[in-house]
mmCIF file of C-alpha atoms in Angstrom:
data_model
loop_
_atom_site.group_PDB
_atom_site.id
_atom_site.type_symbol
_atom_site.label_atom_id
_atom_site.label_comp_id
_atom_site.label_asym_id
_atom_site.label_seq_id
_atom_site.Cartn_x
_atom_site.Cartn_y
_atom_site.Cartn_z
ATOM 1 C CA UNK G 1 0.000 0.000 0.000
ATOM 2 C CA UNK G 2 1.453 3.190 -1.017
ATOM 3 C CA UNK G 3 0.242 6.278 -0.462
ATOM 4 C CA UNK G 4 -0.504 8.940 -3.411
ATOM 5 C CA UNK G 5 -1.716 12.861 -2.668
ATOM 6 C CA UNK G 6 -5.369 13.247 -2.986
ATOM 7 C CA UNK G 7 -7.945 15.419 -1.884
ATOM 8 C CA UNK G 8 -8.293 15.225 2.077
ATOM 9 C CA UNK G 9 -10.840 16.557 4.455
ATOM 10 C CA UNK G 10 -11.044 20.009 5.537
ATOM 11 C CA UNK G 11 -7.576 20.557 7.178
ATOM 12 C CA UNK G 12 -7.460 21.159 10.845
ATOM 13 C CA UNK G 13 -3.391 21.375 11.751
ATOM 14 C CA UNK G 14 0.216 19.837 11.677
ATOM 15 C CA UNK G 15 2.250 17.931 13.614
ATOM 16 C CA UNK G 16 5.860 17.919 12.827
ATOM 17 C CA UNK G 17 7.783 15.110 12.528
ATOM 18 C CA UNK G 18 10.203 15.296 14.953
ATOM 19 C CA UNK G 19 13.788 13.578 15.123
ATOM 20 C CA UNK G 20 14.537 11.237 18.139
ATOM 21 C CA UNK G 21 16.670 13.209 20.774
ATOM 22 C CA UNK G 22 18.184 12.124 23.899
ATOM 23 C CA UNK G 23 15.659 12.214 26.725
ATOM 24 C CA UNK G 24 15.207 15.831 28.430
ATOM 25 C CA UNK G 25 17.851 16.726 30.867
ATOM 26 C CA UNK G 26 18.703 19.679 33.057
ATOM 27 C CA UNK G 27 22.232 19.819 31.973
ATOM 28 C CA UNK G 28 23.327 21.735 34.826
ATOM 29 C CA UNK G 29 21.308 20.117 37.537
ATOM 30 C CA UNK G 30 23.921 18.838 41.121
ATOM 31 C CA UNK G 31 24.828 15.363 40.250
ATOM 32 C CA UNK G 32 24.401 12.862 43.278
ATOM 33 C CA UNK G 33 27.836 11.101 44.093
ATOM 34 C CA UNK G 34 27.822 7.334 43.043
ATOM 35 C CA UNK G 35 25.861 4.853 44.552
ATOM 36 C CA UNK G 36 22.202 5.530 43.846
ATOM 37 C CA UNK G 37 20.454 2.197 43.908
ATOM 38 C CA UNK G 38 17.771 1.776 41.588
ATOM 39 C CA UNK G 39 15.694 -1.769 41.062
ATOM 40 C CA UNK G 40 13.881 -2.383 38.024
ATOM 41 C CA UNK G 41 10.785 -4.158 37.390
ATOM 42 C CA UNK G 42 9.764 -5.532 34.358
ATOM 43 C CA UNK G 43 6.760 -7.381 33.315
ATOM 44 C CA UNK G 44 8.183 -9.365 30.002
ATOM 45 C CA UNK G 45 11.978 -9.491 28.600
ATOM 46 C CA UNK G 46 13.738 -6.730 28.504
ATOM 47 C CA UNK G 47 14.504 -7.209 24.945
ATOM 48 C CA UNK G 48 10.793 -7.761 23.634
ATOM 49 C CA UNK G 49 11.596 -4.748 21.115
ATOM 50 C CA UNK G 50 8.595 -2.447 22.431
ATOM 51 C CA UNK G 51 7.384 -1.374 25.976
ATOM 52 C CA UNK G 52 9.487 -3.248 28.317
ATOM 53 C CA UNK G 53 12.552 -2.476 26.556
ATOM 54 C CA UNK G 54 11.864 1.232 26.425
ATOM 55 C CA UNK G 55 11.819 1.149 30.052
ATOM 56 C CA UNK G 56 15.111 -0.752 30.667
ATOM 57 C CA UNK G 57 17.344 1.556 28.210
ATOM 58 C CA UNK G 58 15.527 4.344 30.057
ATOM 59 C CA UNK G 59 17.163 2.806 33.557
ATOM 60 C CA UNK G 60 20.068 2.168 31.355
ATOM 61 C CA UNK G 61 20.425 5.867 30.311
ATOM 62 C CA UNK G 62 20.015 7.273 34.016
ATOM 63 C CA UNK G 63 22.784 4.063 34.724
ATOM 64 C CA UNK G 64 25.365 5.768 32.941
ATOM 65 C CA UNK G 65 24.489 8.887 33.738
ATOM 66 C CA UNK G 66 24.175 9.264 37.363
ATOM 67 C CA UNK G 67 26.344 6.317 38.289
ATOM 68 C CA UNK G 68 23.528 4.252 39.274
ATOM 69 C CA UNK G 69 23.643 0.592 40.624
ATOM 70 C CA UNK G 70 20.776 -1.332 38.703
ATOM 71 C CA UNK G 71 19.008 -4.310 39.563
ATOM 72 C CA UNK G 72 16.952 -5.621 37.252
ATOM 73 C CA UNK G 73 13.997 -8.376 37.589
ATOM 74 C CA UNK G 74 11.894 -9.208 34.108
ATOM 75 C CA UNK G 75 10.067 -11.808 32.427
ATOM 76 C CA UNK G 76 7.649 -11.424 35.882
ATOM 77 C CA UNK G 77 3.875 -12.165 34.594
ATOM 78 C CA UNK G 78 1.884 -9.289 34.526
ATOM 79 C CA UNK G 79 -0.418 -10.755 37.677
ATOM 80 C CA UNK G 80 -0.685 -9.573 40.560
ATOM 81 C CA UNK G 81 0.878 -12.261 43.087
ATOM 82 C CA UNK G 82 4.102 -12.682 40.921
ATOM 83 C CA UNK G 83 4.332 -8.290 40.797
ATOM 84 C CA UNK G 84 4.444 -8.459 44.316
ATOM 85 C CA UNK G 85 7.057 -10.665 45.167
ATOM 86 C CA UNK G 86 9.270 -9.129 42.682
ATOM 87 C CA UNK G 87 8.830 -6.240 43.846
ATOM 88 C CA UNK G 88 9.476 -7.326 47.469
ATOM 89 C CA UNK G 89 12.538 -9.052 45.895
ATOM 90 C CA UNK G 90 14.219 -5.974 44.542
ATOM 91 C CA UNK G 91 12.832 -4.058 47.995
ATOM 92 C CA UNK G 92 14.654 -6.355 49.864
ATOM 93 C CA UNK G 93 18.235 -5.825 48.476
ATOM 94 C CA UNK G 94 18.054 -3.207 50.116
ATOM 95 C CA UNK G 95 17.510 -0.673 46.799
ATOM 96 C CA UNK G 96 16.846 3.048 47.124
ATOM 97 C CA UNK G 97 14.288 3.290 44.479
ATOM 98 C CA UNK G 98 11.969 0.793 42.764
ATOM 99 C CA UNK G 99 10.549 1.307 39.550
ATOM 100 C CA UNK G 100 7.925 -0.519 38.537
ATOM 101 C CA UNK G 101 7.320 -0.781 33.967
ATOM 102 C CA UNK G 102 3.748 -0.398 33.298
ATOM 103 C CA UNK G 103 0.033 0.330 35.025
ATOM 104 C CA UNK G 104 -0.245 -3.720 35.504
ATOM 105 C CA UNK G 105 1.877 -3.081 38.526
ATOM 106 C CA UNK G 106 -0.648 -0.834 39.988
ATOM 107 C CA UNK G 107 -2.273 -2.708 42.883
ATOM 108 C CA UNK G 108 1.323 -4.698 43.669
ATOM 109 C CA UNK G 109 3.168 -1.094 44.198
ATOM 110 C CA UNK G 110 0.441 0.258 46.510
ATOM 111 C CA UNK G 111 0.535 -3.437 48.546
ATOM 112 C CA UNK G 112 4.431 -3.721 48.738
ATOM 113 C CA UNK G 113 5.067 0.097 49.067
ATOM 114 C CA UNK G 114 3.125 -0.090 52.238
ATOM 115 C CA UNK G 115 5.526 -2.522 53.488
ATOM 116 C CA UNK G 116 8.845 -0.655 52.514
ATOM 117 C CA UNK G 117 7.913 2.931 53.962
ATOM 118 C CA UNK G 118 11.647 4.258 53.844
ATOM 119 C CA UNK G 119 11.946 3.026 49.825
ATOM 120 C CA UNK G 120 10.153 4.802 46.991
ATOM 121 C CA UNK G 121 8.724 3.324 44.596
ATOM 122 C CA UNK G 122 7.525 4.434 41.018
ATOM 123 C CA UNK G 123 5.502 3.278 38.722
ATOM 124 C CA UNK G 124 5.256 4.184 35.028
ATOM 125 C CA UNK G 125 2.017 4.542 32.708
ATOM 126 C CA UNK G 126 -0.186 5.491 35.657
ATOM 127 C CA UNK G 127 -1.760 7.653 38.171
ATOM 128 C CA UNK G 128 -1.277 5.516 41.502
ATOM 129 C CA UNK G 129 0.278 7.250 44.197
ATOM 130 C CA UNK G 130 0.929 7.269 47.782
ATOM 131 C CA UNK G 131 2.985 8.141 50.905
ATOM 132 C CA UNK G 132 6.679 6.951 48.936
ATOM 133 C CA UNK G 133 4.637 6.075 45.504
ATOM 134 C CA UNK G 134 5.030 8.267 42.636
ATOM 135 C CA UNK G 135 3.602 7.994 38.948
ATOM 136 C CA UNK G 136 5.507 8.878 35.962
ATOM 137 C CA UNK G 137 3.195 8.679 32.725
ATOM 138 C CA UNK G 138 3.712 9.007 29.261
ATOM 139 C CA UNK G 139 0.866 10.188 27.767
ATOM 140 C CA UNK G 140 0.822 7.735 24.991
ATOM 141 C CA UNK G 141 -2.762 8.348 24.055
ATOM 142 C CA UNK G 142 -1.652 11.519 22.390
ATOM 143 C CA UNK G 143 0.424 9.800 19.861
ATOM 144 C CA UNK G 144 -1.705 7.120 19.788
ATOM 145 C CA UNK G 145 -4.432 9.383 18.926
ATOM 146 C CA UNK G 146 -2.747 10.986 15.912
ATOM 147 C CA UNK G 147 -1.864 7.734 14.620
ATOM 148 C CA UNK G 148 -5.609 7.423 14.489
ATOM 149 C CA UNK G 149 -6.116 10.837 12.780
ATOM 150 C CA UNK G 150 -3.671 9.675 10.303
ATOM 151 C CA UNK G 151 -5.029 6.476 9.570
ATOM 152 C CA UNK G 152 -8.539 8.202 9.110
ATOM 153 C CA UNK G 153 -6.669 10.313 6.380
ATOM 154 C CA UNK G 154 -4.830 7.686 4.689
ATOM 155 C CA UNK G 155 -7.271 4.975 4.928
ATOM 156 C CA UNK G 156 -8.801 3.663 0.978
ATOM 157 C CA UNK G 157 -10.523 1.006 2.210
ATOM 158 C CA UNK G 158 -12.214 3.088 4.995
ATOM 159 C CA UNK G 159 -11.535 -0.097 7.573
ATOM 160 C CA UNK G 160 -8.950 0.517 10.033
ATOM 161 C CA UNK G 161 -7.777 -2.195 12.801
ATOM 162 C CA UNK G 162 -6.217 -1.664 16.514
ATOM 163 C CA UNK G 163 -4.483 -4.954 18.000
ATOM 164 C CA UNK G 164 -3.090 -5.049 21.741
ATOM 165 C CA UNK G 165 -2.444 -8.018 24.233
ATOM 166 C CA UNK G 166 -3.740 -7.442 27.749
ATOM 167 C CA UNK G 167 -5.628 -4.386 28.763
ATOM 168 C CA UNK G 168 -3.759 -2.239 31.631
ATOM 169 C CA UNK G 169 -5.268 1.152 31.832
ATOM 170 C CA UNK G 170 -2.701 3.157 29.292
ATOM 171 C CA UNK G 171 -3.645 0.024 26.456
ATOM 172 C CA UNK G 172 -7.524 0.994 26.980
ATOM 173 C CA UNK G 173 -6.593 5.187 26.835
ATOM 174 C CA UNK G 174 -4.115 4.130 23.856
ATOM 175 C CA UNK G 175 -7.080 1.858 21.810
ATOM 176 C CA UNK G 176 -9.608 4.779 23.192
ATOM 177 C CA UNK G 177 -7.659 7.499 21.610
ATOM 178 C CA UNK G 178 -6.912 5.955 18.700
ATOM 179 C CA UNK G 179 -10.346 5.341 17.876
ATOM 180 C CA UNK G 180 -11.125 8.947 18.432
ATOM 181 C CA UNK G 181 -8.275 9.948 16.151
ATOM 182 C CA UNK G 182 -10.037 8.076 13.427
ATOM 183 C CA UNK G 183 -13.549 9.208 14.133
ATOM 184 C CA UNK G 184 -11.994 13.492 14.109
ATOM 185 C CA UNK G 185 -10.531 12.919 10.585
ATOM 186 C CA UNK G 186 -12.918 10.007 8.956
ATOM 187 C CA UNK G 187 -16.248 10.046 10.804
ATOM 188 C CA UNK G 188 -17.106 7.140 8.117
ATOM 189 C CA UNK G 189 -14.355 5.127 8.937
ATOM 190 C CA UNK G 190 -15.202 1.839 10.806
ATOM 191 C CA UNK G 191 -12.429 0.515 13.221
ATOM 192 C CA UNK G 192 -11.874 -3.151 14.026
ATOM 193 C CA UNK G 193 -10.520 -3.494 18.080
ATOM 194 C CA UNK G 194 -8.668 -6.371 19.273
ATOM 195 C CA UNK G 195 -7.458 -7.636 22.611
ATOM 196 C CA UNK G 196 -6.002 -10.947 21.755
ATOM 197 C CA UNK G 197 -4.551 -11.986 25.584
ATOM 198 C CA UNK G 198 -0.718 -11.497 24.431
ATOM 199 C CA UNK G 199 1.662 -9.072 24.184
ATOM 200 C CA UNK G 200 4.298 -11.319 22.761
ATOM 201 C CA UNK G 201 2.626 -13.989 21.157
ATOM 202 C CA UNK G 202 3.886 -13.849 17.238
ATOM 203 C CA UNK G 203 1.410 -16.558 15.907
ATOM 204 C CA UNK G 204 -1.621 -15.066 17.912
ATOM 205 C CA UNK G 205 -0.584 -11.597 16.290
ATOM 206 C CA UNK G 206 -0.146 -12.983 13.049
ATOM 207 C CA UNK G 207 -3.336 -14.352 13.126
ATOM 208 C CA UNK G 208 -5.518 -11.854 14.358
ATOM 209 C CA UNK G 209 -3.517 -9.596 11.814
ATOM 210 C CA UNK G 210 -4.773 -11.860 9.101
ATOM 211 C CA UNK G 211 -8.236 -12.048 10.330
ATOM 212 C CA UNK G 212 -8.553 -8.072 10.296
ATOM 213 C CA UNK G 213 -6.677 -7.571 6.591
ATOM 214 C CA UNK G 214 -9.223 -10.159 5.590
ATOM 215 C CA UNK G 215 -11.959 -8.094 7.277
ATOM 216 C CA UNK G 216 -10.659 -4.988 4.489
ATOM 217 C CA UNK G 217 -8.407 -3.490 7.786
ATOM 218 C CA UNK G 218 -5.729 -1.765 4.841
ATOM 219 C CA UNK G 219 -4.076 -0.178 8.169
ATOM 220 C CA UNK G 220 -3.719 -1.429 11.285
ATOM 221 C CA UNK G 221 -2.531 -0.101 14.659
ATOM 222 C CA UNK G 222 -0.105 -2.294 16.608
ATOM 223 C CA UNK G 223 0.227 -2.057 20.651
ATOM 224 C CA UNK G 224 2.035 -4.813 21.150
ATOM 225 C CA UNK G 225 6.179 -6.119 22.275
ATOM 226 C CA UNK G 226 7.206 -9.240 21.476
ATOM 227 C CA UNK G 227 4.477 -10.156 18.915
ATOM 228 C CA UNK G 228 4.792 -7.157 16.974
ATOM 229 C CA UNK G 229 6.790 -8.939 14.420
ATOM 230 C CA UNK G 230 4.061 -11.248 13.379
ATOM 231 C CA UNK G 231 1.720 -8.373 12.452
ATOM 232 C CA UNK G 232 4.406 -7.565 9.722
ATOM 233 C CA UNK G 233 4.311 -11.242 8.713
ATOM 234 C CA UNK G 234 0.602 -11.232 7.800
ATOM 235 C CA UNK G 235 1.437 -8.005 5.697
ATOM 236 C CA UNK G 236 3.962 -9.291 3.948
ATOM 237 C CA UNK G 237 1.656 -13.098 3.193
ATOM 238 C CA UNK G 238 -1.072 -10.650 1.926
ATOM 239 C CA UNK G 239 0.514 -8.627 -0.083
ATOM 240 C CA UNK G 240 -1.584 -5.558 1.036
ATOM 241 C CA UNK G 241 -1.882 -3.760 3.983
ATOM 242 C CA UNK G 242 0.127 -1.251 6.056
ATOM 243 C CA UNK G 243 1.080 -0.457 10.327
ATOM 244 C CA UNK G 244 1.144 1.740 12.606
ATOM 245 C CA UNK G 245 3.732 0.844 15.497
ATOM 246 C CA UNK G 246 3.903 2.437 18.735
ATOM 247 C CA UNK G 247 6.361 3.032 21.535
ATOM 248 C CA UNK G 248 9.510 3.703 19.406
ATOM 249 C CA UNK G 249 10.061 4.849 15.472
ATOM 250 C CA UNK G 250 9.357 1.498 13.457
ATOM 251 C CA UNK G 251 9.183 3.620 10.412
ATOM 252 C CA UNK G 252 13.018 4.100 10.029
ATOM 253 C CA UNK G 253 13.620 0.287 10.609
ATOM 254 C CA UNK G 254 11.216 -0.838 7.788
ATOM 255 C CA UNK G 255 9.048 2.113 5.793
ATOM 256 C CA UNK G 256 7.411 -0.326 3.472
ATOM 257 C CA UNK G 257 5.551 -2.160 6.372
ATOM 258 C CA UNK G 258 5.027 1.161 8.831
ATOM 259 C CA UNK G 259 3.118 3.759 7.619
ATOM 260 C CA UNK G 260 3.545 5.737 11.303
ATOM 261 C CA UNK G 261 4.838 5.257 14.460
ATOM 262 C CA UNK G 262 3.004 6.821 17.682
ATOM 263 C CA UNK G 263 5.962 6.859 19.618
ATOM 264 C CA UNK G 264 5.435 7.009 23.274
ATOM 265 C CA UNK G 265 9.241 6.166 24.633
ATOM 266 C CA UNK G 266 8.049 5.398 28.657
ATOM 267 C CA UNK G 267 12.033 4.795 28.723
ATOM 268 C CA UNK G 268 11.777 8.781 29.141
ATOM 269 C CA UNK G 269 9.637 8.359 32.410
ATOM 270 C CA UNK G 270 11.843 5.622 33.721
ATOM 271 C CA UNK G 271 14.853 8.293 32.985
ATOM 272 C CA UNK G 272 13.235 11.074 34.792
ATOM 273 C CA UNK G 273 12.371 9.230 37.405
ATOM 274 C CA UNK G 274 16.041 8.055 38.130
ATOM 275 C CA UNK G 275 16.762 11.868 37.129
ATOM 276 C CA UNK G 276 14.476 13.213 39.611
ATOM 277 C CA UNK G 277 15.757 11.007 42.581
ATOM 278 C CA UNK G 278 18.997 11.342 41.816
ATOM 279 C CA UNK G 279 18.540 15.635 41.928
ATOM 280 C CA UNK G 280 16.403 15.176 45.259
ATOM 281 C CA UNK G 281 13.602 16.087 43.511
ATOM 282 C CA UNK G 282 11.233 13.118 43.758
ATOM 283 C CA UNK G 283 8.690 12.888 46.053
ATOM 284 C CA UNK G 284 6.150 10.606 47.024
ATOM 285 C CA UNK G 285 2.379 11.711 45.842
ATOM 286 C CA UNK G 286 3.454 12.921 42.679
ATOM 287 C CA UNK G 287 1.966 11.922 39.039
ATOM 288 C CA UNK G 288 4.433 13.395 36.175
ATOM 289 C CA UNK G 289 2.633 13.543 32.997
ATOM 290 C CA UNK G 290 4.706 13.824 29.919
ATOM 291 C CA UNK G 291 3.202 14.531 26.486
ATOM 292 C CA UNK G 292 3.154 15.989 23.142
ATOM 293 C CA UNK G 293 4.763 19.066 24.365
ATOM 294 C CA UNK G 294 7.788 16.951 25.278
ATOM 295 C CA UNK G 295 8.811 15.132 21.267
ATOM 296 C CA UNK G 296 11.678 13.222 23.027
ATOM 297 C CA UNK G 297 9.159 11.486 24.418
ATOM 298 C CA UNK G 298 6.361 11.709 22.460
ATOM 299 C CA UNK G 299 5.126 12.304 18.761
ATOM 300 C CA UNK G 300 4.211 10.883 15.609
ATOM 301 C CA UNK G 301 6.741 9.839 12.819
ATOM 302 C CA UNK G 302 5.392 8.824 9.022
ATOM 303 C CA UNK G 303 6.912 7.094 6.339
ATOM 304 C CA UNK G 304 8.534 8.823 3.807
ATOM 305 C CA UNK G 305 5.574 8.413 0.680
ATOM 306 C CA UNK G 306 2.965 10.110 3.499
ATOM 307 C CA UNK G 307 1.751 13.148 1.744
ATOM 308 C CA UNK G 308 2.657 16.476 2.593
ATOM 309 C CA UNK G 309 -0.724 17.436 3.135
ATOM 310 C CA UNK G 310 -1.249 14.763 5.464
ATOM 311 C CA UNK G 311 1.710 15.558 7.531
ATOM 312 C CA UNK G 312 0.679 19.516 7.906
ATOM 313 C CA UNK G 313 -2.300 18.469 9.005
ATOM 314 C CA UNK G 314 -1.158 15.967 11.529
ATOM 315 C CA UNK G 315 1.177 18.630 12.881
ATOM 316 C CA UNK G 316 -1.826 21.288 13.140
ATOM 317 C CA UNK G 317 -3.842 18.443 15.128
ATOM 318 C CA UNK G 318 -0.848 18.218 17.626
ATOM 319 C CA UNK G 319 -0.416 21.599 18.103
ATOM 320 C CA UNK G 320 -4.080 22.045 18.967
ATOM 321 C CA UNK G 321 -3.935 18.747 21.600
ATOM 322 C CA UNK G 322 -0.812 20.734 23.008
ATOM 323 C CA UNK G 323 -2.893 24.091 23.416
ATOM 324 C CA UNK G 324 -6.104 22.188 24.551
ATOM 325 C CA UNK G 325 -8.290 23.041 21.710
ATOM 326 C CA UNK G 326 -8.597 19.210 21.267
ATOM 327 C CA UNK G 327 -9.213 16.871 24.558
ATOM 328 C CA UNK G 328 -8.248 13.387 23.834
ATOM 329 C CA UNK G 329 -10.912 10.430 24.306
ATOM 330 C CA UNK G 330 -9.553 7.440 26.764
ATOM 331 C CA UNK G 331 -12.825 6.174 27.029
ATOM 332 C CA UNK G 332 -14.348 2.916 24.669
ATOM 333 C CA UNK G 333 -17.376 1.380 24.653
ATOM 334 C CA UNK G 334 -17.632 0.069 20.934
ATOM 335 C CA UNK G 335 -17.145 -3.463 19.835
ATOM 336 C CA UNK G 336 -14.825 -5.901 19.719
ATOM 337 C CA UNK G 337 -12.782 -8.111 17.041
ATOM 338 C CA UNK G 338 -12.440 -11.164 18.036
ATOM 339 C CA UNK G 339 -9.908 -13.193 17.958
ATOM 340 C CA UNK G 340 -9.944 -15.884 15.241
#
């Protein structure tokens, strides 16, 4: 599927298309002397090549920088029993900060925080706080809900799809807002939602990927990790078809298969958490929202055949979220796709 200028809908703004930076810094902030322990929670591998490694090169970064001493626990299923005794685990050695990947750690962090009063714990992608419990959130449903907008614009069939795993809180506002991104650009469009159970499954992806293209999906936005890959796989069998990744910029690895990328690097909030210890500046309570307004962190990227006039009104659409001319939907209540 490649995509050829035509006449769009009435235009309503631009987003630019901004280059991947190193996460924001303040470059002249005191630096802590070595020694800061920091334990890392991670529900999946650390290499799944989406959300769960964004969050460990984000502890990586803040590793290097502030001379951190990193323990890391993954591969921990996302449920609550299991959460809780890693996090206990990495409490235990005696760590200065915890910081938990992801909104399925929710409940766990409030439980085990409660037992560790003199540690702090974070946890990114979500709201929960408390006493030494802090939230650091990406606001992924911004990018995710341009991807939307863009599909709307870019869509021939006018049948877009949405696939995602499990279905923490910032995977509903992500599906939410992309469906809303759709419905501002092509009111017409119809979207096809999928929770398949699996984040990393690549033969569940690849099926349900199948199952949408053969539904007339012609692009589909991915929120998955591991799995990703088999979403590319059913492109590639049927010969038609496009993506949309999320989380980092799959459009410079392979154009042909990603029309967009609604990057939402939460590697940013694990960074400025670490940052924000490390400077004395993190306090329990707290719930750091980072959005549009910071592109390190998070924006759209297109592929290079995406019109011009597609991408000036993407960037007018971000500039409006940024402003708060547009309010972003995280709320669903439309059908399902299920899975085949």
């Amino acid at each position: 599927m490649r995509f050829v200028p035509k006449a769009l809908v009435a235009a309503v703004g631009i987003f630019a298309v901004g280059a991947c930076g190193a996460p924001a810094t303040t470059e002249n902030a005191p630096q802590q002397p070595p020694g800061i322990r920091v334990g890392l929670l991670l529900a999946g591998p650390r290499h799944d090549g989406g959300f769960m490694e964004a969050g460990y090169n984000g502890a990586k970064r803040a590793e290097q920088q502030f001379g951190a001493e990193l323990a890391v626990v993954d591969q921990v299923a996302p449920k609550q029993p299991e959460l809780e005794r890693a996090l206990r685990e990495l409490a235990g050695r005696g760590v200065d900060l915890v910081v938990a990947q992801g909104g399925q750690n929710n409940a766990a962090a409030e439980v085990v925080a409660a037992e560790f009063p003199r540690t702090t714990f974070v946890v990114t992608q979500s709201d929960v706080t408390g006493p030494n419990l802090a939230s650091y959130e990406v606001l992924q449903e911004q990018s995710a809900w341009l991807a939307g907008a863009a599909a709307g614009l870019l869509t021939e069939s006018g049948v877009v799809g949405h696939m995602s795993g499990i279905r923490p809180v910032p995977g509903l506002k992500g599906r939410a807002a992309f469906v809303a991104g759709v419905a501002h650009t092509n009111p017409g469009a119809r979207v096809l939602t999928n929770f398949s159970g699996d984040q990393d499954d690549v033969e569940l992806a690849r099926r349900v990927a199948t199952a949408e293209l053969d539904a007339g999906a012609d692009l589909i936005f991915t929120m998955l990790n591991a799995g990703r890959p088999g979403v590319a796989e059913a492109i590639r069998a049927a010969g038609k078809g496009r993506q949309f990744g999320n989380v980092r910029d799959f459009t410079a690895e392979d154009p042909a298969v990603f029309a967009g990328s609604a990057i939402a690097d939460s590697g940013v909030a694990v960074f400025r958490a670490i940052e924000d210890f490390a400077n004395g500046g993190l306090h329990g309570g707290e719930n750091v929202r980072i959005g549009l307004e910071t592109p390190d962190a998070v924006r759209l990227t297109l592929a290079p055949d995406v019109p011009e006039q597609v991408r000036a009104e993407l960037d007018a659409l971000s500039e409006r979220i940024v402003s708060g001319e547009i309010e972003v939907s995280t709320t669903y209540t439309g059908p399902e796709f299920p899975n085949p």
